[in-house]
PDB file of C-alpha atoms in Angstrom:
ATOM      1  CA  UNK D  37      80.309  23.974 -26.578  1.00 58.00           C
ATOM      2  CA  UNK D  38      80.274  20.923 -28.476  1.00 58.00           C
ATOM      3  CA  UNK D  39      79.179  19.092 -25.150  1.00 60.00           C
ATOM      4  CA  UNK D  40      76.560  21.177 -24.775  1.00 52.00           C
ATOM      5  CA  UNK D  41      75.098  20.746 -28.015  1.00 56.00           C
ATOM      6  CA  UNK D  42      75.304  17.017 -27.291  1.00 55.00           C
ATOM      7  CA  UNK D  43      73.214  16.746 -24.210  1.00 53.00           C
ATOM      8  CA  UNK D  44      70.224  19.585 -25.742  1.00 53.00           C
ATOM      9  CA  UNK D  45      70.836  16.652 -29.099  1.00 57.00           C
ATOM     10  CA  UNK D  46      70.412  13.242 -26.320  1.00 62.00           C
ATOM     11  CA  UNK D  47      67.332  15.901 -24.485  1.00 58.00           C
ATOM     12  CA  UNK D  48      65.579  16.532 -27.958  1.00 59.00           C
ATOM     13  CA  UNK D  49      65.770  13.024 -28.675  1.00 55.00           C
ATOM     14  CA  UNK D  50      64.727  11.916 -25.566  1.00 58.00           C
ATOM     15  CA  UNK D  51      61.452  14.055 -25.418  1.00 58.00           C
ATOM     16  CA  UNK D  52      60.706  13.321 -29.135  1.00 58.00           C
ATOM     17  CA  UNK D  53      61.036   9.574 -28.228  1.00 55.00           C
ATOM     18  CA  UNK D  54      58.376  10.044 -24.602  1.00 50.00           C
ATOM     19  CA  UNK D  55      56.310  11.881 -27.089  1.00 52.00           C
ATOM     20  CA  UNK D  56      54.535   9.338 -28.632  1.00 53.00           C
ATOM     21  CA  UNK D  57      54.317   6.845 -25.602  1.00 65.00           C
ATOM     22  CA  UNK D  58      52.466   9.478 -23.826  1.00 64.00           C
ATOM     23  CA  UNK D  59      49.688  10.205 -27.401  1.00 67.00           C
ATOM     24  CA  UNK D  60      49.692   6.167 -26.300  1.00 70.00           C
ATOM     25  CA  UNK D  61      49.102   6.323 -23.096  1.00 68.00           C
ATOM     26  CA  UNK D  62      46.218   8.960 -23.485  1.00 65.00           C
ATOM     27  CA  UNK D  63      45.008   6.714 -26.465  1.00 70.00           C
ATOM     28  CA  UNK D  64      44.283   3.505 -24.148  1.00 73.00           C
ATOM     29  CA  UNK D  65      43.027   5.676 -21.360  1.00 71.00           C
ATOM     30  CA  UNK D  66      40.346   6.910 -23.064  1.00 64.00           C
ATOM     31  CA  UNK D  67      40.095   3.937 -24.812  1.00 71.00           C
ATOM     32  CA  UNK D  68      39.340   2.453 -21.372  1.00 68.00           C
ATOM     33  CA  UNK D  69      36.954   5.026 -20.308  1.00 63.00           C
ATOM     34  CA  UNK D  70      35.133   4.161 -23.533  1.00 71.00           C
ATOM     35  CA  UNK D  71      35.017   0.486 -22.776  1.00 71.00           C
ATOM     36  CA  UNK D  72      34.286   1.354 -19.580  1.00 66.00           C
ATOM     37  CA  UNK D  73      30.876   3.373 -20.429  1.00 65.00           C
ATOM     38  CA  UNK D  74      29.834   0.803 -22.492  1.00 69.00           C
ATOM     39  CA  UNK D  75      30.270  -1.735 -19.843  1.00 65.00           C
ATOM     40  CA  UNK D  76      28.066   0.468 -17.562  1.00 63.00           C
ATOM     41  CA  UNK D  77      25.279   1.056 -19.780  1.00 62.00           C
ATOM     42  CA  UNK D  78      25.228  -3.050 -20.583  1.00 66.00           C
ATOM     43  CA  UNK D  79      24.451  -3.590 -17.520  1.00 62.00           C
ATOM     44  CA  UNK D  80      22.131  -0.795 -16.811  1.00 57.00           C
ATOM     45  CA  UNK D  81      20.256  -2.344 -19.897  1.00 63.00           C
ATOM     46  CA  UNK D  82      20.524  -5.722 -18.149  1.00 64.00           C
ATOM     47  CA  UNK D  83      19.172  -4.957 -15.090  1.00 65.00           C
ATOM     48  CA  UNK D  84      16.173  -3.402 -17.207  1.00 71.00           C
ATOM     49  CA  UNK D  85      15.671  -6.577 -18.810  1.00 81.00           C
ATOM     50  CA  UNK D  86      15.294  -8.433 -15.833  1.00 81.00           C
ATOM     51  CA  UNK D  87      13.388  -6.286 -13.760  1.00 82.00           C
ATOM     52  CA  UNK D  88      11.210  -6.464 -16.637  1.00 86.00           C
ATOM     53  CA  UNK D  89      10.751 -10.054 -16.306  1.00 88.00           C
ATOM     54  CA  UNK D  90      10.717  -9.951 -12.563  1.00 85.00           C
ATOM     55  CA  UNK D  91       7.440  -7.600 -13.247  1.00 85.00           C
ATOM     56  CA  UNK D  92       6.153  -9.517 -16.302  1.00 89.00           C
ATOM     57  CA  UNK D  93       6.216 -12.720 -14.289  1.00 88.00           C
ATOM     58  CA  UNK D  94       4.551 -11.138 -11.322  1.00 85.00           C
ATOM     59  CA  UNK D  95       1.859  -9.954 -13.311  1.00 88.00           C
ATOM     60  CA  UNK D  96       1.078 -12.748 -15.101  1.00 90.00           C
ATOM     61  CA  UNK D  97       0.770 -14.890 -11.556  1.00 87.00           C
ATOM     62  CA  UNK D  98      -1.621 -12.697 -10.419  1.00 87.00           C
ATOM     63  CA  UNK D  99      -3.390 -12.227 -13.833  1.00 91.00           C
ATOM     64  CA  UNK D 100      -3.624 -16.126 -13.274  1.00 90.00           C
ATOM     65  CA  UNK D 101      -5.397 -15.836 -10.089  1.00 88.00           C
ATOM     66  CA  UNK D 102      -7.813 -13.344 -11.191  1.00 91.00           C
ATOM     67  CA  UNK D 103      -8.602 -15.338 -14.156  1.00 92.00           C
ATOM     68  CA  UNK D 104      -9.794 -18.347 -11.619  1.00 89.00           C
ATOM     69  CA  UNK D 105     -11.483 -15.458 -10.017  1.00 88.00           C
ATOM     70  CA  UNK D 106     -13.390 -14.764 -13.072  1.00 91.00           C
ATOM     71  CA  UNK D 107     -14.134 -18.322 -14.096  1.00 90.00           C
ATOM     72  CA  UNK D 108     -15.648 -18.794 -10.176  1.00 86.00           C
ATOM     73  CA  UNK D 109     -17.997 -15.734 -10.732  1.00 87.00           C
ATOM     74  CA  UNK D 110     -18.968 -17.206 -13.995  1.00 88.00           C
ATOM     75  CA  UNK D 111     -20.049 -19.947 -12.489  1.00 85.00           C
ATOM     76  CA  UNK D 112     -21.820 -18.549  -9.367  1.00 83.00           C
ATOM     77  CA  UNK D 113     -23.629 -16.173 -12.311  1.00 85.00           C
ATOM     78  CA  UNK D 114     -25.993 -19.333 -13.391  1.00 84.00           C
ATOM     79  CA  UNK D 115     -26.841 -20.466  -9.634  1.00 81.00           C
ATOM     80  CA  UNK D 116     -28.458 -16.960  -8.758  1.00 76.00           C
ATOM     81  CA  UNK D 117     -29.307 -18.067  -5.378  1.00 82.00           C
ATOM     82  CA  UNK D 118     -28.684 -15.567  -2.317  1.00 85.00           C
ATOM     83  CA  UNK D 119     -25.134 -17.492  -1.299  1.00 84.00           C
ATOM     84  CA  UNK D 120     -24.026 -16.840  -4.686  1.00 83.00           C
ATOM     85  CA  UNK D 121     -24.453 -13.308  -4.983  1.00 87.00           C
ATOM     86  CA  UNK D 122     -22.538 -13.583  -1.570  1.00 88.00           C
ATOM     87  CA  UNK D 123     -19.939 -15.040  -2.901  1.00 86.00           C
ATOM     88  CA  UNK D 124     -19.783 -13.622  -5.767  1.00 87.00           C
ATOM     89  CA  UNK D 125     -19.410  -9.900  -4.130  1.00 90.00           C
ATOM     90  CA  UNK D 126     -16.537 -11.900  -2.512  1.00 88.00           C
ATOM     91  CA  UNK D 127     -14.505 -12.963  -5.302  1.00 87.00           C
ATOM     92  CA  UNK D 128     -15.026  -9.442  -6.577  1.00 92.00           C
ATOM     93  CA  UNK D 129     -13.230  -7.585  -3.893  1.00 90.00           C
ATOM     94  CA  UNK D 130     -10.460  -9.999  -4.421  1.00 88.00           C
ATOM     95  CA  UNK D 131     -10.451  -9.231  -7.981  1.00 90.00           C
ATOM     96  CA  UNK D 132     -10.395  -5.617  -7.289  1.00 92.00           C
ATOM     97  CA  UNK D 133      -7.577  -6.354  -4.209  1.00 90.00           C
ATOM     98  CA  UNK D 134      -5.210  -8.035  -6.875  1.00 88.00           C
ATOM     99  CA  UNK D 135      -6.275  -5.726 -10.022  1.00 92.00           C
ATOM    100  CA  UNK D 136      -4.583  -2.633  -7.676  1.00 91.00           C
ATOM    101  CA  UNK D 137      -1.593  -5.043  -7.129  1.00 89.00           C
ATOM    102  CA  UNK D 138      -1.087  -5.431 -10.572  1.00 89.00           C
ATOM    103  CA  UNK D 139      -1.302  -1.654 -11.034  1.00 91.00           C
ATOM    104  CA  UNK D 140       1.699  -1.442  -8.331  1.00 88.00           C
ATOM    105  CA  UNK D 141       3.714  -3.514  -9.619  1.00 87.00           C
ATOM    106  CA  UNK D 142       3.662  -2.301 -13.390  1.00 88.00           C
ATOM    107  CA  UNK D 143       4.089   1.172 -11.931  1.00 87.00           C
ATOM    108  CA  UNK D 144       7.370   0.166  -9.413  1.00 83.00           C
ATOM    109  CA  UNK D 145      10.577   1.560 -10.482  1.00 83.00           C
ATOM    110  CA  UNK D 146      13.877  -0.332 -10.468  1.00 80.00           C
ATOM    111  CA  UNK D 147      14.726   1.297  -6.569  1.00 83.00           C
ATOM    112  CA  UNK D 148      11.320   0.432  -5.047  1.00 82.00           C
ATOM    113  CA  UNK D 149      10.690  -2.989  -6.853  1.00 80.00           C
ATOM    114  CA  UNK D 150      12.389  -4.841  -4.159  1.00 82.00           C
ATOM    115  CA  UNK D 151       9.608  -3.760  -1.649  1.00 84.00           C
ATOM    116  CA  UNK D 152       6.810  -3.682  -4.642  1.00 81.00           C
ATOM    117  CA  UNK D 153       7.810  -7.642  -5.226  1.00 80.00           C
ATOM    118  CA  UNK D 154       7.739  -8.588  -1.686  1.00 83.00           C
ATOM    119  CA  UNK D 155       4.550  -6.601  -1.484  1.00 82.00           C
ATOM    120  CA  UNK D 156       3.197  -8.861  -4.413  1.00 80.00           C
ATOM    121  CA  UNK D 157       4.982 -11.582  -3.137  1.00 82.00           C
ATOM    122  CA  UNK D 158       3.076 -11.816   0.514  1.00 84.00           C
ATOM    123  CA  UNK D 159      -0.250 -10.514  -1.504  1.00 80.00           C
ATOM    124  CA  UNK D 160      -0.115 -14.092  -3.817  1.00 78.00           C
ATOM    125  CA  UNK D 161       0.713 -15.988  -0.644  1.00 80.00           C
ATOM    126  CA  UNK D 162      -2.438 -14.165   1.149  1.00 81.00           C
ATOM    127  CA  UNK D 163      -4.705 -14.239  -1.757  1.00 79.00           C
ATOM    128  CA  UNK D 164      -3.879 -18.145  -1.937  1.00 79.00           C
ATOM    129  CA  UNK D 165      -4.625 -18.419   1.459  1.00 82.00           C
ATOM    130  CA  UNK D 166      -8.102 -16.409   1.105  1.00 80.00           C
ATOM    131  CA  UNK D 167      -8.737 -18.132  -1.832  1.00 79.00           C
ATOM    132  CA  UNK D 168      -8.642 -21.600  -0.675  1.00 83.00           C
ATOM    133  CA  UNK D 169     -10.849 -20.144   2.351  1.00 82.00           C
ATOM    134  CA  UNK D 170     -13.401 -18.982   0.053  1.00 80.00           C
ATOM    135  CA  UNK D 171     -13.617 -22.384  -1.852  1.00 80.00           C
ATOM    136  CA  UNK D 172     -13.779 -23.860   1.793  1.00 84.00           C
ATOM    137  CA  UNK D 173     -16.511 -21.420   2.765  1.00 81.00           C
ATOM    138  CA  UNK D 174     -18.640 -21.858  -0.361  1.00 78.00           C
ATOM    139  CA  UNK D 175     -17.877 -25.164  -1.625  1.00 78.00           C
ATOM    140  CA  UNK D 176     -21.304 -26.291  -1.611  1.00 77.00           C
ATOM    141  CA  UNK D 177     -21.486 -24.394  -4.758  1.00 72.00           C
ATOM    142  CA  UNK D 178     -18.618 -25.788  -6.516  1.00 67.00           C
ATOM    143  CA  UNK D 179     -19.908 -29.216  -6.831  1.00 62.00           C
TER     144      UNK D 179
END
């Protein structure tokens, strides 16, 4: 009998003593699922951040080009002639042509941006293109 209360005495000691490890073990693993949640909405907020500047940066290029849009039809304003007005209804499609870009790419969401940006992307490298074109076409008016 004596034997018998010795090994329920080495048991009880032995499940007291796995107790706590265990409160430990559940302590670090939600612990870690803490750190882990964190870590995931860090760098949810970092990829906002940066497809923020992705779209900031794309706007303002093609705020740039609208502003030299702008300044052109300023310009054309004073001559008044008949090529003028021609180019002037010109530049203004362009304007409106990179004004609905801009709208796209302050509306794109974080999935589509990669095909908004490469939209925007091959729109700057066309509207470059159309722009030196135009200057090409009407530069008898830019003197």
């Amino acid at each position: 009998m004596k034997k018998l209360w010795l090994v329920f005495g080495i048991a009880a000691l032995a499940a007291c003593q796995s107790g706590p490890s265990q409160e430990q073990k559940k302590d670090s693993i939600k612990s870690d699922l803490q750190q882990a949640g964190e870590d995931v909405k860090s760098a949810a907020s970092k990829t906002g951040d940066y497809l923020e500047q992705q779209k900031r940066e794309t706007i303002d290029t093609l705020n740039a080009r609208i502003a030299q849009i702008d300044q052109a039809t300023e310009e054309l304003k004073k001559k008044g002639d008949k090529k003028s007005k021609e180019a002037r209804q010109k530049l203004e499609e362009m304007k409106l042509q990179m004004q609905h870009e801009v709208e796209d790419v302050k509306q794109a969401s974080a999935e589509k941006w990669d095909s908004t940006k490469k939209a925007a992307e091959e729109f700057g490298d066309k509207s470059g293109k159309l722009w030196s074109d135009f200057k090409r076409d009407f530069k008898d008016l830019f003197n």
